[in-house]
Short mmCIF file of C-alpha atoms and ligand atoms in Angstrom, two decimals:
data_model
loop_
_atom_site.label_atom_id
_atom_site.label_comp_id
_atom_site.label_asym_id
_atom_site.label_seq_id
_atom_site.Cartn_x
_atom_site.Cartn_y
_atom_site.Cartn_z
CA MET A 1 -29.59 -59.64 75.05
CA PRO A 2 -29.38 -55.85 75.27
CA ASN A 3 -28.19 -54.18 78.46
CA ASN A 4 -29.80 -52.30 80.83
CA ILE A 5 -29.01 -48.66 79.06
CA GLU A 6 -29.79 -50.35 75.33
CA GLN A 7 -33.63 -51.17 77.01
CA LYS A 8 -34.34 -48.04 77.90
CA ILE A 9 -32.85 -45.95 75.02
CA ARG A 10 -35.23 -48.43 72.78
CA ASP A 11 -38.46 -47.89 74.76
CA GLU A 12 -37.35 -44.14 74.72
CA ALA A 13 -36.70 -44.30 71.10
CA ARG A 14 -40.01 -46.03 70.39
CA ARG A 15 -42.10 -44.24 72.30
CA LEU A 16 -40.50 -40.58 70.89
CA LEU A 17 -41.01 -41.55 67.56
CA THR A 18 -44.69 -43.62 67.65
CA GLU A 19 -45.76 -40.16 69.24
CA LYS A 20 -44.11 -38.45 66.84
CA VAL A 21 -42.41 -35.80 69.35
CA VAL A 22 -39.18 -36.53 66.94
CA ASP A 23 -38.70 -37.20 62.92
CA VAL A 24 -35.47 -38.83 63.66
CA VAL A 25 -33.30 -40.34 66.93
CA VAL A 26 -29.71 -40.42 66.12
CA GLY A 27 -27.72 -43.20 67.68
CA TYR A 28 -25.14 -46.19 67.42
CA GLU A 29 -26.11 -49.85 66.29
CA GLU A 30 -23.69 -52.68 65.39
CA GLY A 31 -20.87 -51.71 62.79
CA THR A 32 -19.43 -54.14 59.87
CA LEU A 33 -16.30 -54.40 62.21
CA PRO A 34 -15.81 -55.86 65.48
CA LEU A 35 -16.00 -53.38 68.76
CA LEU A 36 -16.46 -50.52 66.03
CA ALA A 37 -20.22 -49.45 66.24
CA ALA A 38 -21.75 -47.30 64.11
CA PRO A 39 -23.87 -43.81 64.06
CA CYS A 40 -27.67 -44.26 62.82
CA PHE A 41 -30.42 -42.85 62.30
CA ILE A 42 -33.73 -44.84 63.25
CA THR A 43 -36.99 -43.10 61.75
CA ALA A 44 -39.39 -45.84 62.03
CA PRO A 45 -40.58 -47.49 65.71
CA GLU A 46 -40.43 -50.69 64.56
CA GLU A 47 -36.62 -50.21 63.94
CA VAL A 48 -35.14 -49.11 67.85
CA ASP A 49 -33.92 -52.37 67.80
CA ARG A 50 -31.14 -51.65 66.14
CA LEU A 51 -29.91 -49.14 68.54
CA ILE A 52 -27.02 -50.27 71.16
CA PHE A 53 -25.03 -48.56 73.34
CA ASP A 54 -21.27 -49.80 74.81
CA ALA A 55 -17.73 -49.14 74.79
CA SER A 56 -17.91 -49.39 70.95
CA CYS A 57 -20.08 -45.98 70.58
CA LYS A 58 -17.36 -44.10 69.83
CA GLN A 59 -18.33 -41.11 67.66
CA ASN A 60 -19.68 -37.93 69.22
CA LEU A 61 -23.18 -37.89 67.68
CA ALA A 62 -23.78 -33.63 68.08
CA GLY A 63 -22.68 -32.94 64.64
CA TYR A 64 -25.37 -34.98 63.14
CA VAL A 65 -27.92 -33.23 65.24
CA HIS A 66 -26.76 -29.97 63.88
CA ALA A 67 -26.76 -30.88 60.20
CA LEU A 68 -29.82 -32.77 60.18
CA ILE A 69 -31.31 -29.85 61.90
CA ILE A 70 -29.58 -27.18 59.63
CA GLU A 71 -30.15 -28.82 56.28
CA HIS A 72 -33.39 -29.43 56.73
CA ARG A 73 -33.75 -25.79 57.00
CA LYS A 74 -31.99 -25.30 53.92
CA SER A 75 -34.46 -27.21 51.92
CA GLN A 76 -36.86 -25.30 53.16
CA ALA A 77 -35.12 -22.03 51.62
CA ARG A 78 -37.94 -21.96 48.39
CA VAL A 79 -41.34 -22.87 51.06
CA LYS A 80 -43.84 -20.51 51.92
CA PRO A 81 -43.72 -19.17 55.13
CA GLU A 82 -46.76 -20.67 56.62
CA ASP A 83 -45.68 -23.96 55.09
CA LYS A 84 -42.61 -24.67 56.81
CA THR A 85 -41.58 -27.21 59.07
CA GLU A 86 -39.00 -27.60 61.75
CA LYS A 87 -36.81 -31.27 62.12
CA THR A 88 -36.84 -32.33 65.55
CA VAL A 89 -34.05 -34.57 66.31
CA ALA A 90 -33.20 -37.12 69.36
CA VAL A 91 -29.87 -37.89 69.89
CA ILE A 92 -28.07 -40.56 72.17
CA ALA A 93 -25.99 -38.20 74.25
CA ARG A 94 -23.08 -39.00 76.72
CA GLY A 95 -21.17 -36.09 78.79
CA CYS A 96 -19.05 -34.79 75.44
CA THR A 97 -22.13 -35.23 72.98
CA SER A 98 -24.24 -33.02 75.37
CA ARG A 99 -21.81 -30.29 76.09
CA SER A 100 -21.62 -30.11 71.98
CA ILE A 101 -25.52 -29.53 71.93
CA VAL A 102 -24.71 -26.87 74.51
CA ILE A 103 -22.21 -25.27 72.34
CA HIS A 104 -24.34 -25.46 69.31
CA LEU A 105 -27.37 -23.63 71.63
CA GLN A 106 -25.05 -20.93 72.79
CA GLU A 107 -24.29 -19.98 68.89
CA ARG A 108 -27.64 -20.36 68.38
CA GLN A 109 -27.47 -22.49 65.84
CA TYR A 110 -30.55 -23.94 66.68
CA GLU A 111 -33.49 -23.92 69.24
CA ARG A 112 -33.75 -26.29 72.89
CA GLU A 113 -37.17 -27.45 71.43
CA ASN A 114 -35.40 -28.78 68.20
CA VAL A 115 -33.47 -31.40 70.21
CA VAL A 116 -34.78 -34.21 72.60
CA ILE A 117 -31.71 -35.73 74.81
CA ILE A 118 -31.72 -39.19 75.52
CA GLY A 119 -28.69 -39.31 78.12
CA VAL A 120 -26.64 -42.32 78.70
CA PRO A 121 -24.27 -42.39 81.52
CA CYS A 122 -20.57 -43.17 80.20
CA GLN A 123 -17.97 -45.36 80.88
CA GLY A 124 -15.65 -44.79 78.07
CA TYR A 125 -14.88 -46.17 74.38
CA ILE A 126 -12.41 -47.76 72.90
CA ASP A 127 -9.40 -46.22 71.35
CA LYS A 128 -9.01 -48.02 68.23
CA ASN A 129 -4.94 -47.52 68.56
CA LYS A 130 -4.70 -49.57 71.65
CA LEU A 131 -6.99 -51.47 70.57
CA SER A 132 -4.50 -52.16 67.42
CA ASP A 133 -1.63 -52.22 70.09
CA LYS A 134 -3.36 -55.04 72.17
CA ALA A 135 -3.70 -57.25 68.68
CA SER A 136 -0.23 -56.72 68.30
CA GLY A 137 -1.58 -54.48 64.89
CA LYS A 138 -2.86 -57.68 63.53
CA GLU A 139 -6.28 -57.94 61.84
CA ILE A 140 -9.26 -58.17 64.36
CA LEU A 141 -11.23 -61.03 63.12
CA ALA A 142 -13.88 -60.92 65.87
CA GLY A 143 -14.26 -58.84 69.29
CA LYS A 144 -17.05 -58.55 72.18
CA LEU A 145 -17.13 -57.01 75.65
CA ASP A 146 -17.55 -59.09 78.48
CA GLY A 147 -18.37 -57.00 81.40
CA ASP A 148 -15.15 -55.27 81.95
CA GLN A 149 -13.28 -57.23 79.57
CA VAL A 150 -12.49 -57.38 76.53
CA VAL A 151 -11.98 -60.66 73.97
CA ILE A 152 -10.60 -60.29 70.61
CA GLU A 153 -9.69 -62.53 68.47
CA THR A 154 -6.91 -62.92 65.81
CA ALA A 155 -5.31 -65.21 63.25
CA ALA A 156 -3.36 -65.61 66.61
CA GLY A 157 -5.89 -66.50 68.59
CA GLU A 158 -8.36 -65.42 71.23
CA SER A 159 -6.78 -62.77 74.00
CA ARG A 160 -8.29 -61.21 76.58
CA PHE A 161 -7.69 -57.87 78.48
CA PRO A 162 -9.27 -55.22 81.06
CA LEU A 163 -11.23 -52.69 79.13
CA GLU A 164 -9.96 -50.07 80.83
CA GLU A 165 -6.64 -50.65 79.26
CA VAL A 166 -7.66 -49.60 75.74
CA LEU A 167 -9.93 -46.83 77.03
CA ALA A 168 -9.38 -43.69 75.06
CA GLY A 169 -7.51 -40.99 76.29
CA SER A 170 -10.17 -38.59 76.46
CA CYS A 171 -12.29 -41.24 78.83
CA LEU A 172 -9.48 -41.69 80.72
CA THR A 173 -9.74 -37.90 82.26
CA CYS A 174 -13.43 -37.43 81.45
CA ALA A 175 -15.07 -35.21 83.89
CA TRP A 176 -18.37 -35.01 83.02
CA PRO A 177 -19.51 -38.50 81.72
CA ASN A 178 -23.25 -37.73 82.38
CA PRO A 179 -24.77 -35.52 79.95
CA VAL A 180 -24.89 -32.05 80.98
CA ILE A 181 -28.31 -31.45 79.90
CA SER A 182 -30.54 -33.71 78.83
CA ASP A 183 -34.67 -34.74 78.85
CA PHE A 184 -34.50 -38.21 79.65
CA MET A 185 -31.81 -40.46 81.25
CA ALA A 186 -31.44 -44.14 80.08
CA GLY A 187 -29.18 -45.28 83.50
CA GLU A 188 -28.04 -44.25 87.17
CA GLU A 189 -25.23 -41.62 86.41
CA VAL A 190 -21.49 -42.66 86.87
CA ALA A 191 -18.67 -40.86 88.61
CA PRO A 192 -16.21 -38.70 86.89
CA ARG A 193 -12.56 -40.57 86.67
CA THR A 194 -10.04 -38.90 88.60
CA THR A 195 -7.82 -41.65 87.94
CA GLU A 196 -4.79 -38.83 86.59
CA ASP A 197 -5.29 -34.89 85.87
CA GLU A 198 -6.69 -34.40 83.03
CA PHE A 199 -4.15 -31.59 82.19
CA ALA A 200 -0.67 -34.08 83.42
CA LEU A 201 -0.35 -33.89 79.27
CA VAL A 202 -0.80 -30.36 78.87
CA GLU A 203 2.18 -29.36 81.67
CA ARG A 204 3.94 -32.68 80.68
CA PHE A 205 4.85 -31.10 77.39
CA ALA A 206 5.03 -28.00 78.01
CA ALA A 207 8.01 -28.78 80.31
CA GLN A 208 10.17 -29.82 77.31
CA ASP A 209 12.17 -27.56 75.86
CA GLU A 210 10.93 -25.11 72.34
CA ASN A 211 12.93 -27.13 69.57
CA GLN A 212 11.67 -30.38 71.53
CA ARG A 213 7.80 -29.48 71.03
CA TRP A 214 8.38 -27.96 67.78
CA ALA A 215 9.71 -31.33 66.63
CA TYR A 216 7.05 -33.24 68.01
CA PHE A 217 4.54 -31.00 66.48
CA GLU A 218 6.15 -31.03 63.14
CA ALA A 219 6.71 -34.75 63.26
CA GLU A 220 2.93 -35.42 63.96
CA MET A 221 1.85 -32.83 61.51
CA ASN A 222 4.18 -34.34 59.24
CA LYS A 223 1.62 -37.96 59.43
CA CYS A 224 -1.28 -35.78 58.46
CA MET A 225 -2.42 -36.45 54.78
CA ARG A 226 -4.89 -33.26 55.25
CA CYS A 227 -8.23 -35.56 54.43
CA TYR A 228 -10.16 -33.49 57.09
CA ALA A 229 -11.85 -36.00 58.70
CA CYS A 230 -11.17 -34.39 61.82
CA ARG A 231 -12.89 -31.15 60.92
CA ASN A 232 -15.56 -33.17 59.31
CA VAL A 233 -16.35 -35.27 62.44
CA CYS A 234 -15.69 -32.46 65.24
CA PRO A 235 -19.39 -31.26 66.28
CA SER A 236 -17.87 -27.72 66.52
CA CYS A 237 -16.67 -27.59 62.95
CA TYR A 238 -20.14 -27.01 61.44
CA CYS A 239 -19.13 -23.63 59.15
CA PRO A 240 -20.70 -23.50 55.90
CA THR A 241 -17.46 -23.24 54.48
CA CYS A 242 -14.33 -23.95 56.23
CA PHE A 243 -11.24 -21.65 55.61
CA ALA A 244 -9.88 -25.07 54.83
CA ASP A 245 -11.75 -24.86 51.77
CA GLN A 246 -11.91 -21.37 50.73
CA SER A 247 -9.91 -20.34 47.78
CA GLN A 248 -10.02 -16.99 48.19
CA PRO A 249 -7.86 -16.26 49.67
CA GLU A 250 -6.62 -19.54 49.74
CA TRP A 251 -5.53 -19.61 53.26
CA VAL A 252 -4.04 -23.80 53.33
CA GLY A 253 -2.07 -24.57 50.48
CA ALA A 254 -3.47 -27.31 48.13
CA GLY A 255 0.00 -29.08 47.71
CA ILE A 256 1.83 -31.40 49.99
CA ASN A 257 3.64 -28.37 51.75
CA PRO A 258 4.92 -29.79 55.65
CA SER A 259 4.03 -26.19 56.59
CA ASP A 260 0.48 -26.58 54.96
CA ASN A 261 -0.65 -29.07 57.12
CA GLN A 262 0.98 -27.09 60.09
CA VAL A 263 -1.42 -23.81 59.82
CA PHE A 264 -4.40 -25.90 58.54
CA GLN A 265 -3.84 -27.62 62.01
CA ILE A 266 -3.08 -24.47 64.34
CA MET A 267 -6.12 -22.64 62.96
CA ARG A 268 -8.16 -25.29 63.03
CA MET A 269 -7.41 -25.92 66.58
CA PHE A 270 -7.49 -22.48 67.35
CA HIS A 271 -10.88 -22.41 66.30
CA MET A 272 -11.49 -24.84 69.11
CA ALA A 273 -10.67 -22.36 71.59
CA GLY A 274 -13.22 -22.81 74.24
CA ARG A 275 -15.74 -24.71 72.29
CA CYS A 276 -13.81 -28.23 72.10
CA VAL A 277 -15.31 -31.20 74.49
CA ASP A 278 -12.29 -33.36 74.02
CA CYS A 279 -14.61 -36.05 72.88
CA GLY A 280 -11.23 -37.55 71.30
CA SER A 281 -13.93 -38.17 67.98
CA CYS A 282 -11.41 -36.43 65.87
CA VAL A 283 -8.48 -38.45 66.85
CA GLU A 284 -10.51 -41.45 66.83
CA VAL A 285 -11.28 -41.08 63.06
CA CYS A 286 -7.70 -40.07 62.49
CA ALA A 287 -6.39 -42.47 59.74
CA GLU A 288 -2.86 -41.68 59.82
CA GLY A 289 -2.67 -41.33 64.36
CA VAL A 290 -2.09 -37.90 64.28
CA ASP A 291 -1.91 -36.99 67.90
CA LEU A 292 -4.30 -34.01 68.07
CA ARG A 293 -5.46 -33.99 71.90
CA THR A 294 -1.98 -33.39 72.95
CA PHE A 295 -2.56 -29.69 71.79
CA LEU A 296 -6.37 -29.41 71.63
CA LYS A 297 -5.72 -29.96 75.37
CA LYS A 298 -3.91 -26.95 75.54
CA LEU A 299 -6.82 -24.63 74.23
CA ASP A 300 -8.83 -26.35 76.82
CA TYR A 301 -6.37 -25.65 79.63
CA ASP A 302 -5.94 -22.05 78.81
CA ASP A 303 -9.76 -21.51 78.35
CA LEU A 304 -9.57 -22.18 81.96
CA LYS A 305 -6.72 -21.14 83.65
CA LEU A 306 -7.26 -17.72 81.88
CA TYR A 307 -10.78 -17.06 81.64
CA ASP A 308 -12.25 -19.77 84.04
CA HIS A 309 -14.19 -21.33 81.45
CA ARG A 310 -15.50 -25.03 80.43
CA ALA A 311 -16.81 -25.81 77.14
CA GLY A 312 -19.99 -26.68 76.40
CA VAL A 313 -20.30 -27.21 80.38
CA ASP A 314 -22.56 -24.24 81.43
CA LEU A 315 -25.73 -22.72 78.82
CA GLU A 316 -25.25 -19.35 80.99
CA LYS A 317 -21.19 -18.67 80.79
CA PRO A 318 -20.48 -17.45 77.50
CA SER A 319 -17.15 -18.84 75.58
CA PRO A 320 -14.02 -16.87 75.86
CA LEU A 321 -14.00 -15.39 72.68
CA ALA A 322 -17.57 -14.88 72.59
CA SER A 323 -17.07 -12.17 75.18
CA PHE A 324 -14.28 -10.44 77.48
CA ARG A 325 -13.79 -8.67 80.38
CA GLU A 326 -11.87 -5.35 81.18
CA ASP A 327 -9.13 -6.81 83.46
CA ASP A 328 -8.54 -9.94 81.59
CA PRO A 329 -4.75 -11.16 81.98
CA GLU A 330 -2.63 -9.65 79.71
CA GLU A 331 0.86 -10.47 80.89
CA PHE A 332 1.87 -10.96 76.80
CA ILE A 333 1.67 -7.37 76.18
CA LEU A 334 4.81 -5.94 75.34
CA GLU A 335 5.49 -2.38 77.65
CA PRO A 336 8.31 -1.30 76.82
CA MET B 1 26.20 -27.84 48.52
CA SER B 2 29.51 -26.27 47.58
CA ALA B 3 32.00 -25.22 50.07
CA GLU B 4 31.72 -21.57 47.45
CA VAL B 5 27.77 -21.49 47.91
CA ALA B 6 27.68 -22.49 51.77
CA GLU B 7 30.40 -19.39 52.41
CA LYS B 8 28.12 -17.01 50.25
CA GLN B 9 25.32 -18.31 52.96
CA LYS B 10 27.38 -17.81 55.69
CA THR B 11 27.98 -14.01 54.81
CA THR B 12 24.56 -13.52 54.06
CA ALA B 13 24.01 -14.44 57.33
CA THR B 14 25.92 -12.40 59.23
CA ASP B 15 24.15 -9.28 57.12
CA TRP B 16 20.79 -10.04 57.42
CA GLU B 17 18.52 -8.25 58.64
CA PRO B 18 15.10 -8.95 59.84
CA LYS B 19 11.76 -8.82 58.25
CA ILE B 20 8.55 -7.89 60.54
CA VAL B 21 5.02 -7.67 59.54
CA ALA B 22 3.12 -5.06 61.64
CA LEU B 23 -0.59 -5.47 62.06
CA VAL B 24 -1.83 -2.12 63.07
CA CYS B 25 -5.10 -0.89 63.77
CA ASN B 26 -6.13 2.87 61.99
CA TRP B 27 -7.07 4.89 64.76
CA CYS B 28 -4.25 4.21 67.08
CA THR B 29 -0.99 2.37 66.22
CA TYR B 30 -1.13 3.56 62.55
CA ALA B 31 -1.65 7.23 63.90
CA GLY B 32 1.14 6.69 66.61
CA ALA B 33 3.50 6.11 63.47
CA ASP B 34 2.66 8.73 61.85
CA LEU B 35 3.26 10.98 64.98
CA ALA B 36 6.61 9.14 64.85
CA GLY B 37 7.25 10.25 61.54
CA ILE B 38 5.85 14.08 62.02
CA SER B 39 8.30 14.27 65.02
CA ARG B 40 10.85 12.82 62.84
CA LEU B 41 11.64 9.66 65.31
CA GLN B 42 14.19 7.31 64.02
CA TYR B 43 13.25 3.65 64.08
CA PRO B 44 15.19 0.45 62.30
CA PRO B 45 13.66 0.18 58.89
CA ASN B 46 12.77 -3.35 59.08
CA VAL B 47 9.16 -3.59 60.12
CA ARG B 48 5.99 -3.49 57.08
CA LEU B 49 3.13 -2.03 58.35
CA ILE B 50 -0.23 -3.39 57.73
CA ARG B 51 -2.94 -1.34 58.59
CA LEU B 52 -6.37 -2.62 59.61
CA PRO B 53 -9.53 -1.20 60.85
CA CYS B 54 -9.22 -2.37 64.42
CA SER B 55 -7.26 -4.99 66.17
CA GLY B 56 -10.35 -6.71 66.34
CA ARG B 57 -10.12 -7.20 62.86
CA ILE B 58 -7.35 -9.19 62.69
CA ASN B 59 -7.65 -12.89 61.81
CA PRO B 60 -5.21 -14.25 64.22
CA PHE B 61 -4.51 -16.31 60.18
CA TYR B 62 -2.95 -13.35 59.23
CA ILE B 63 -0.41 -13.90 62.18
CA VAL B 64 0.12 -17.57 61.33
CA LYS B 65 0.11 -16.62 57.55
CA ALA B 66 2.96 -13.82 58.03
CA LEU B 67 5.13 -16.40 59.91
CA GLN B 68 4.70 -18.99 57.31
CA HIS B 69 5.56 -16.81 54.40
CA GLY B 70 8.71 -16.02 55.71
CA ALA B 71 8.32 -12.80 58.15
CA ASP B 72 10.86 -13.50 60.69
CA GLY B 73 8.66 -11.79 63.45
CA VAL B 74 5.20 -10.03 63.60
CA LEU B 75 3.96 -7.32 65.87
CA VAL B 76 0.67 -6.69 66.33
CA SER B 77 -0.32 -3.88 67.85
CA GLY B 78 -4.04 -1.75 68.60
CA CYS B 79 -5.62 0.70 70.87
CA HIS B 80 -5.04 0.67 74.59
CA PRO B 81 -7.90 -1.72 76.24
CA GLY B 82 -10.82 1.36 77.06
CA GLU B 83 -9.57 3.58 74.13
CA CYS B 84 -11.15 1.72 71.45
CA HIS B 85 -12.60 3.56 68.36
CA TYR B 86 -15.21 1.05 68.29
CA ILE B 87 -15.48 0.63 72.42
CA SER B 88 -14.60 -3.16 72.59
CA GLY B 89 -12.63 -4.13 69.37
CA ASN B 90 -9.10 -4.48 71.12
CA LEU B 91 -10.60 -6.61 74.35
CA SER B 92 -11.98 -9.61 72.15
CA ALA B 93 -9.01 -8.95 70.31
CA ARG B 94 -6.61 -9.52 73.78
CA ARG B 95 -8.58 -12.90 73.81
CA LYS B 96 -7.79 -14.38 70.61
CA PHE B 97 -4.02 -12.72 70.63
CA ALA B 98 -3.55 -14.71 74.20
CA PHE B 99 -4.96 -18.28 72.89
CA LEU B 100 -3.16 -17.95 70.26
CA GLU B 101 0.25 -16.73 71.56
CA ASN B 102 0.19 -19.21 74.12
CA PHE B 103 -0.76 -22.01 71.56
CA LEU B 104 2.09 -20.83 68.88
CA ASN B 105 4.69 -21.25 72.36
CA TYR B 106 3.05 -24.38 72.89
CA ILE B 107 4.21 -25.92 69.78
CA GLY B 108 7.25 -24.60 69.63
CA ILE B 109 7.35 -21.02 68.40
CA GLU B 110 9.81 -19.11 69.32
CA LYS B 111 8.46 -16.58 72.03
CA ASP B 112 9.63 -13.27 70.77
CA ARG B 113 8.03 -14.12 66.56
CA THR B 114 4.96 -12.90 67.74
CA ILE B 115 4.87 -9.81 69.65
CA PHE B 116 1.54 -7.84 70.95
CA THR B 117 1.42 -4.11 72.73
CA TRP B 118 -0.99 -1.59 72.91
CA ILE B 119 0.28 2.19 71.10
CA SER B 120 -1.90 5.19 71.52
CA ALA B 121 -2.32 7.62 68.60
CA SER B 122 -0.60 10.08 70.87
CA GLU B 123 2.45 7.89 71.48
CA GLY B 124 4.54 8.54 68.70
CA ASP B 125 7.92 8.50 70.91
CA LYS B 126 6.24 5.15 72.36
CA PHE B 127 6.11 3.70 68.56
CA ALA B 128 9.41 4.00 67.91
CA ARG B 129 11.01 2.19 70.96
CA VAL B 130 8.27 -0.75 70.49
CA ILE B 131 9.89 -0.97 66.96
CA GLU B 132 13.50 -0.70 68.37
CA GLU B 133 12.69 -3.40 71.05
CA VAL B 134 10.95 -5.86 68.27
CA THR B 135 13.38 -5.68 65.70
CA ALA B 136 16.16 -6.02 68.34
CA ARG B 137 14.23 -9.05 69.89
CA VAL B 138 13.71 -10.88 66.24
CA LYS B 139 17.02 -10.05 65.17
CA ALA B 140 18.38 -12.13 68.87
CA LEU B 141 16.54 -14.98 67.34
CA GLY B 142 17.67 -15.21 63.89
CA PRO B 143 15.80 -16.08 60.75
CA ALA B 144 12.50 -17.92 61.26
CA GLU B 145 12.73 -21.33 60.25
CA LYS B 146 9.71 -23.02 62.07
CA LEU B 147 6.22 -22.66 59.81
CA VAL B 148 8.14 -21.16 57.43
CA LYS B 149 6.90 -22.67 53.65
CA LYS B 150 9.93 -23.42 52.03
CA LEU B 151 9.64 -23.98 48.04
CA SER B 152 11.78 -26.57 46.54
S1 LIG C 1 -7.49 -36.88 60.26
FE1 LIG C 1 -5.78 -37.35 60.71
S2 LIG C 1 -4.95 -37.15 58.73
FE2 LIG C 1 -6.86 -36.21 58.20
S3 LIG C 1 -6.65 -33.63 58.16
FE3 LIG C 1 -6.96 -34.96 60.51
S4 LIG C 1 -5.20 -35.23 60.99
FE4 LIG C 1 -4.81 -35.11 58.88
S1 LIG C 2 -11.58 -30.69 68.42
FE1 LIG C 2 -11.93 -33.22 68.33
S2 LIG C 2 -12.05 -33.75 70.75
FE2 LIG C 2 -12.71 -31.88 70.23
S3 LIG C 2 -15.03 -31.37 69.85
FE3 LIG C 2 -14.07 -31.37 68.07
S4 LIG C 2 -13.88 -33.74 67.63
FE4 LIG C 2 -14.14 -33.88 69.77
S1 LIG C 3 -11.64 -25.78 60.71
FE1 LIG C 3 -12.74 -23.79 61.54
S2 LIG C 3 -14.06 -22.61 59.80
FE2 LIG C 3 -13.02 -25.02 59.30
S3 LIG C 3 -14.80 -25.76 59.82
FE3 LIG C 3 -13.65 -26.05 61.84
S4 LIG C 3 -14.10 -24.33 63.24
FE4 LIG C 3 -15.03 -24.05 60.95
#
């Protein structure tokens, strides 16, 4: 049985496709693993019943919106100007996804008319690492959501626990669970969570001494195998050629030297300054369980503390590195 | 490691001199360095100047890469705010540097490994003072260990 939100998503998707308002609807469908929805691309009205929306839907879909529109444009490079077409994409967007779209719009990647935002109020998604802990690392054979409870089945039997206990870190401190822009809302808006201050993590980390902080960074980055999944999933990482793939100059060495991991991560994160919406998709796709959020959140923190800006929240407010003020803080400048 | 080698390393550590990379803008700081030279001001010989068109041209990656390739300290200097040859290059640079500096400190890189300042073309004496200060600070930290690419 589709839930209330799903029913509304499907109806709206059907309408958009039948009336040919959009070429494709990007959403989530049942995946092949328990409690892990997969992104899907619906192009025919008869297919809309595949669309689902619940706590198993994890990935920020804005990256696909960007890719679909831009790849289509590229494919038109040799088409006569009068015959060129544009791709219009509808997307199921929770708060973070809509903020990534705002970032794309601010960065002039596509026009507002290229995207139809089907907004969904979001209660958070399941963190795969927390779920795996609940299963004591055993394989999860089956799983389902039952109201605010999660039920999983492993070789050791069935267990049941509150969804809250396995929600992703980003969701537990999410201040924008509802889309910041949308063309249609599939459901009532929900209240933001205020259980923990979203920056408590950063403050706790910063309170440690320098060598402890470095030891943690080093240990986390040593886990990284540079598969670049975190970059590939990130909606803000859409560069045609990423520095990590450049060979002239070779910013990141191709070998397995730990310092190259560190450099890759420092620079990718730096590119997220004022552009990371804390959707947690990079954390969720990382197969090595690298704690990226502790570090990404620092950039978010500085974005707010130094420049009073939040990524993707306000279309009118330019990102910190695309603007400046004469009186920006500069305590770090040496004046001997 | 043999005792002999260990001993040798210890002695080299005491005569250790820091290598400092200075990324400077063409219009102000580089000219300031020139003035320091013309005025025959003395300053420590530990810095290697790299001249760029503008502090806005300094890709923060240069700083990170310098540290990775064994610089014990990185100095970044451009025109004072309001005096940029390209009007606002240093103002956007300042934001990049603020993010980078805060981030590097956050992950545990010593604060004095990366130093940012403004030096104008007429401040030859300030250039000499900055180099002295930076060299002293980096010396106090000792050789860089973190982020350094060790080829073994
Ligand atoms: S997804 Fe994880 S392992 Fe892969 S590059 Fe990113 S941090 Fe490293
Ligand atoms: S860096 Fe990670 S959390 Fe931030 S926007 Fe990209 S995928 Fe989302
Ligand atoms: S890591 Fe940086 S260069 Fe690479 S895709 Fe992301 S934003 Fe672009």
